[in-house]
Short mmCIF file of C-alpha atoms and ligand atoms in Angstrom, two decimals:
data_model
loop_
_atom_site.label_atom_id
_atom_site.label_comp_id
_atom_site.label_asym_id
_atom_site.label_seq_id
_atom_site.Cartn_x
_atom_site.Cartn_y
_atom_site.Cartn_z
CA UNK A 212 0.00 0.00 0.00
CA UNK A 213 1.59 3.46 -0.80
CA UNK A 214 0.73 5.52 1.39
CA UNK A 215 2.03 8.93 0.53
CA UNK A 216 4.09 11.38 2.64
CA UNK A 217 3.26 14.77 4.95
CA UNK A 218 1.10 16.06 4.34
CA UNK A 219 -1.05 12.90 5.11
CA UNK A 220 -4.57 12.44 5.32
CA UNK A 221 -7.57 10.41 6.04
CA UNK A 222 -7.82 7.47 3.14
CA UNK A 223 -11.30 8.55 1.39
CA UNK A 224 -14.43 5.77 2.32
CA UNK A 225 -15.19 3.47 -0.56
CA UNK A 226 -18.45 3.14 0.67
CA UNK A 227 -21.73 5.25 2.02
CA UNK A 228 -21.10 6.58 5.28
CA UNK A 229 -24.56 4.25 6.83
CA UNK A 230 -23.91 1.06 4.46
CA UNK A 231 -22.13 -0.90 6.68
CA UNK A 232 -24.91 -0.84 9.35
CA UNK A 233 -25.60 -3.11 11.78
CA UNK A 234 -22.27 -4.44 11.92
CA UNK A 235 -20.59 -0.77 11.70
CA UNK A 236 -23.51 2.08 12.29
CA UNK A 237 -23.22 5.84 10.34
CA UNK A 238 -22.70 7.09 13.89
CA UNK A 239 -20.23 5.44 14.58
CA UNK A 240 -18.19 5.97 11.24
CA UNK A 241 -19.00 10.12 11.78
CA UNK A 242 -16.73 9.65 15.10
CA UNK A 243 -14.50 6.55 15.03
CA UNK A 244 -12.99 8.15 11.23
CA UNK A 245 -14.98 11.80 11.09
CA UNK A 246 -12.87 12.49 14.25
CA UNK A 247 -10.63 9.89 15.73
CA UNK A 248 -8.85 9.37 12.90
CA UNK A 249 -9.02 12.89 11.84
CA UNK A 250 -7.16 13.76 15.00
CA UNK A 251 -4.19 11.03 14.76
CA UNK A 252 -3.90 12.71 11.08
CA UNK A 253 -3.73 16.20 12.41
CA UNK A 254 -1.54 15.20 14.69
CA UNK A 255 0.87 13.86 12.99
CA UNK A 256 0.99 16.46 10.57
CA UNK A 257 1.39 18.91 13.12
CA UNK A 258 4.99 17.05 14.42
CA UNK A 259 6.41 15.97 11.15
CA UNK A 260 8.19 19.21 10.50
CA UNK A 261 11.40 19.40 12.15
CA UNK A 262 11.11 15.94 13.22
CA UNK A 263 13.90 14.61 9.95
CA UNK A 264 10.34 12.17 8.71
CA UNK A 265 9.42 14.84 6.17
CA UNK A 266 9.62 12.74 2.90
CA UNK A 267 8.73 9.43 4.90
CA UNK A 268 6.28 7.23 3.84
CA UNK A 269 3.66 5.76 6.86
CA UNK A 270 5.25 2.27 6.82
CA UNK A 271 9.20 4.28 7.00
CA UNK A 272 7.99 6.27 10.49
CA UNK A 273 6.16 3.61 12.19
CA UNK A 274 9.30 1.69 11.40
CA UNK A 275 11.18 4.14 13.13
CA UNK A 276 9.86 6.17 14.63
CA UNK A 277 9.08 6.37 18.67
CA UNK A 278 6.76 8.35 21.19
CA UNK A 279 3.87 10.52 19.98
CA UNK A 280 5.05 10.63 16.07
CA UNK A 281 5.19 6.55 16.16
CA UNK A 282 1.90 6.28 18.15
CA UNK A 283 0.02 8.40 15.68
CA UNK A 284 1.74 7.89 12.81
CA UNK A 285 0.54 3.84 13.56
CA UNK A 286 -2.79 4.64 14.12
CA UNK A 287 -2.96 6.84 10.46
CA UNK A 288 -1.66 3.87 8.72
CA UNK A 289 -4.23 1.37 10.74
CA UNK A 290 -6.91 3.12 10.18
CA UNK A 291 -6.62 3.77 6.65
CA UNK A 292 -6.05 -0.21 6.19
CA UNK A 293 -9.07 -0.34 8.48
CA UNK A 294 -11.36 1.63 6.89
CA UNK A 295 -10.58 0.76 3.13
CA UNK A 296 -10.84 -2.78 3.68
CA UNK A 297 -15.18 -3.32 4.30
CA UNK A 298 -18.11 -3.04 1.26
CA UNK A 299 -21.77 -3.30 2.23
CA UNK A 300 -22.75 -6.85 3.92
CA UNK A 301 -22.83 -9.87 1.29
CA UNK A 302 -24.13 -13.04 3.14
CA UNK A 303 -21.84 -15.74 2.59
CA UNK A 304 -18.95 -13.13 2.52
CA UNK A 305 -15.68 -15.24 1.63
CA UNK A 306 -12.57 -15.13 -0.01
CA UNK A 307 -11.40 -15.95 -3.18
CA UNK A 308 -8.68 -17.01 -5.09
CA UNK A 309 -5.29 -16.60 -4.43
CA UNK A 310 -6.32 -15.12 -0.89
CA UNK A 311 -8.67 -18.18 -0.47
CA UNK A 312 -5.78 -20.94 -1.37
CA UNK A 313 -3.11 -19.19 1.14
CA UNK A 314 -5.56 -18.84 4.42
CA UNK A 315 -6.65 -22.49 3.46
CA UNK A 316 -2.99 -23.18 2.97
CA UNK A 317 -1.82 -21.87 6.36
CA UNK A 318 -4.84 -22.31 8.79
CA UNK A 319 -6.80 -25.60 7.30
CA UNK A 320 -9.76 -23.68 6.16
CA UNK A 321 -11.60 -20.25 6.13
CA UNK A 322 -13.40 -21.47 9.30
CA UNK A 323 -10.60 -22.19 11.38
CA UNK A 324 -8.73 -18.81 10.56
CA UNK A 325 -12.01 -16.81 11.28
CA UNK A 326 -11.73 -18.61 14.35
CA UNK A 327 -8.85 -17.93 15.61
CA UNK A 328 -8.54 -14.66 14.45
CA UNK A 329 -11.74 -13.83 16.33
CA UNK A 330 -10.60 -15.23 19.32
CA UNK A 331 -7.19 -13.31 19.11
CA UNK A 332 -9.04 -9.90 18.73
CA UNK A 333 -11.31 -10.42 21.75
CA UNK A 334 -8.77 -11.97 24.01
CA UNK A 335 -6.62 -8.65 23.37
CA UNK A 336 -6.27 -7.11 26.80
CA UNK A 337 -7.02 -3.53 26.47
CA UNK A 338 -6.84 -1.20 22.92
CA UNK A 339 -4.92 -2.36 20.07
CA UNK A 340 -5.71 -4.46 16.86
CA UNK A 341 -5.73 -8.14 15.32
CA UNK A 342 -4.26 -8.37 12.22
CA UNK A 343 -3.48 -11.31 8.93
CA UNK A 344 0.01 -9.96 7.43
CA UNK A 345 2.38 -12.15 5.47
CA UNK A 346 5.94 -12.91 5.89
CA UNK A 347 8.74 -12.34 3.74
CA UNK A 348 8.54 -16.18 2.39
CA UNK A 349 4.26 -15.29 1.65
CA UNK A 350 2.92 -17.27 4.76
CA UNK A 351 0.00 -15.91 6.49
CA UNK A 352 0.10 -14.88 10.10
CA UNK A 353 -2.35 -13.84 12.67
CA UNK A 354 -0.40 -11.47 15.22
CA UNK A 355 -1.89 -9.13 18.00
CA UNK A 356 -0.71 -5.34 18.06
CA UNK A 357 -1.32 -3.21 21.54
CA UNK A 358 -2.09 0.72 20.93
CA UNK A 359 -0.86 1.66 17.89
CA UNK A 360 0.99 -1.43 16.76
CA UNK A 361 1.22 -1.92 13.16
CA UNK A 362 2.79 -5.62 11.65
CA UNK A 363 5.18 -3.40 9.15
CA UNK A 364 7.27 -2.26 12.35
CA UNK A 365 8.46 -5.61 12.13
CA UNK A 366 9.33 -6.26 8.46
CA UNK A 367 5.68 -7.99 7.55
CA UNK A 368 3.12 -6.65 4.96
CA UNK A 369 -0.52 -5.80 6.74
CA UNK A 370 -3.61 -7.49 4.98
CA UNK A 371 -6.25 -7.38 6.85
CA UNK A 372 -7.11 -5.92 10.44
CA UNK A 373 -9.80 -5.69 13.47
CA UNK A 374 -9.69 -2.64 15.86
CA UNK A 375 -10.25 -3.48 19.05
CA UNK A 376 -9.57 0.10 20.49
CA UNK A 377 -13.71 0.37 22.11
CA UNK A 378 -14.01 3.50 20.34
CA UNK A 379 -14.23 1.13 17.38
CA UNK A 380 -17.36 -0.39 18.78
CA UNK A 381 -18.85 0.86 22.14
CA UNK A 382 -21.54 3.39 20.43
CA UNK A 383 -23.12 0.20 18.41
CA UNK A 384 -22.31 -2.87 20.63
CA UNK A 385 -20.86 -1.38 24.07
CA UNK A 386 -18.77 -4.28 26.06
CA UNK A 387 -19.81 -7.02 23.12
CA UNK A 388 -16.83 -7.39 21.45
CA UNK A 389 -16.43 -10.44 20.47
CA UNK A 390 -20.31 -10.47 18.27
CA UNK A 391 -18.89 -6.71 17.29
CA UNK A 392 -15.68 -9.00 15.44
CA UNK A 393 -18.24 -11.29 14.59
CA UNK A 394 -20.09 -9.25 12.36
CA UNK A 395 -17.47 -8.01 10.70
CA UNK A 396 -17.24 -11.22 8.35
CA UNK A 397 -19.84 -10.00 6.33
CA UNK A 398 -18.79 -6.28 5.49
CA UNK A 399 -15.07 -8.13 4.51
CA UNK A 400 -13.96 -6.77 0.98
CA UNK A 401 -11.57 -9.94 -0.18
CA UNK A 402 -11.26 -8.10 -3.41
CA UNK A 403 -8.98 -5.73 -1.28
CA UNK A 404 -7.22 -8.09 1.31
CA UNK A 405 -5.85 -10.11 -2.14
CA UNK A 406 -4.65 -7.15 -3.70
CA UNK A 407 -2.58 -6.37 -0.61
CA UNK A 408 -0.95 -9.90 -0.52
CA UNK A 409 2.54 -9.06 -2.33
CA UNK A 410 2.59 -11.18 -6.14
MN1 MN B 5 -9.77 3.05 15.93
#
């Protein structure tokens, strides 16, 4: 994912701001990205000059970075994986080729990595995010981030990712997390997690 350098921004929704109701409500998306993420962006934006990142992409600071420019520098980059990632519910939702063949590859089956990736996000003490990145050799891995922990800080390429932070969830399903990661299966745009997965 390229993600540009400062000045950043918010990545623009592919969808309606209400179609991804129940799972994700319009509220919900006017706070969680109208300000949440608008705040990480500005800032970020606000420390990058001066700071020797100017020119950096995302996945270069959160790489490198520490403190406040790593902590919202992360959560710029998460989100905008985050919120490009979901279309409007399709019952059934699965993956798909080349996607399909490497979870099936590395977890059994669909099933099982739903599974377990479920049970990673709501066993997550605390704020942070689940995430399905791939190694260097193209194996799939399910790893849990704290705060604003992104998998690129450690040399892997992000695919696919749950926030667990409760402002992701609380207005729409207040402490129930784990049917909040539930219902996120259907809102899932494959079409988008394969194109991440390097060729
Ligand atoms: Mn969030």
């Amino acid at each position: 994912m390229n993600t540009g350098t400062y000045p950043f921004s918010a990545a623009t929704l592919p969808y309606a701001p209400d179609a991804l109701a129940p799972a994700i409500s319009a509220e919900t998306i006017s706070f969680h990205y109208g300000k949440h993420l608008q705040a990480y962006v500005n800032n970020l934006n606000a420390a990058i000059p001066g700071s020797g990142f100017e020119g950096k992409t995302l996945e270069d600071i959160v790489r490198s970075a520490q403190g406040g420019i790593f902590n919202n520098a992360g959560q710029v980059l998460n989100h905008n994986l985050y919120f490009t990632q979901f279309r409007p519910a399709r019952e059934g939702n699965a993956p798909a080729g080349r996607i399909a063949e490497a979870i099936s590859r590395d977890f059994g089956s669909f099933e099982a990595f739903k599974e377990t990736f479920q049970k990673q996000g709501a066993g997550l003490f605390g704020s942070g995010w689940v995430w399905l990145s791939c190694d260097g050799e193209g194996k799939l891995l399910i790893t849990q981030e704290t705060n604003a922990g992104n998998p690129a800080a450690k040399g892997l390429t992000p695919l696919l990712t749950f926030d667990v932070w409760e402002h992701a969830y609380y207005l729409d399903w207040q402490n129930r997390r784990p049917d909040h990661l539930a219902s996120l299966w259907q809102i899932i745009d494959w079409d988008v997690i394969e194109s991440r997965l390097p060729r």
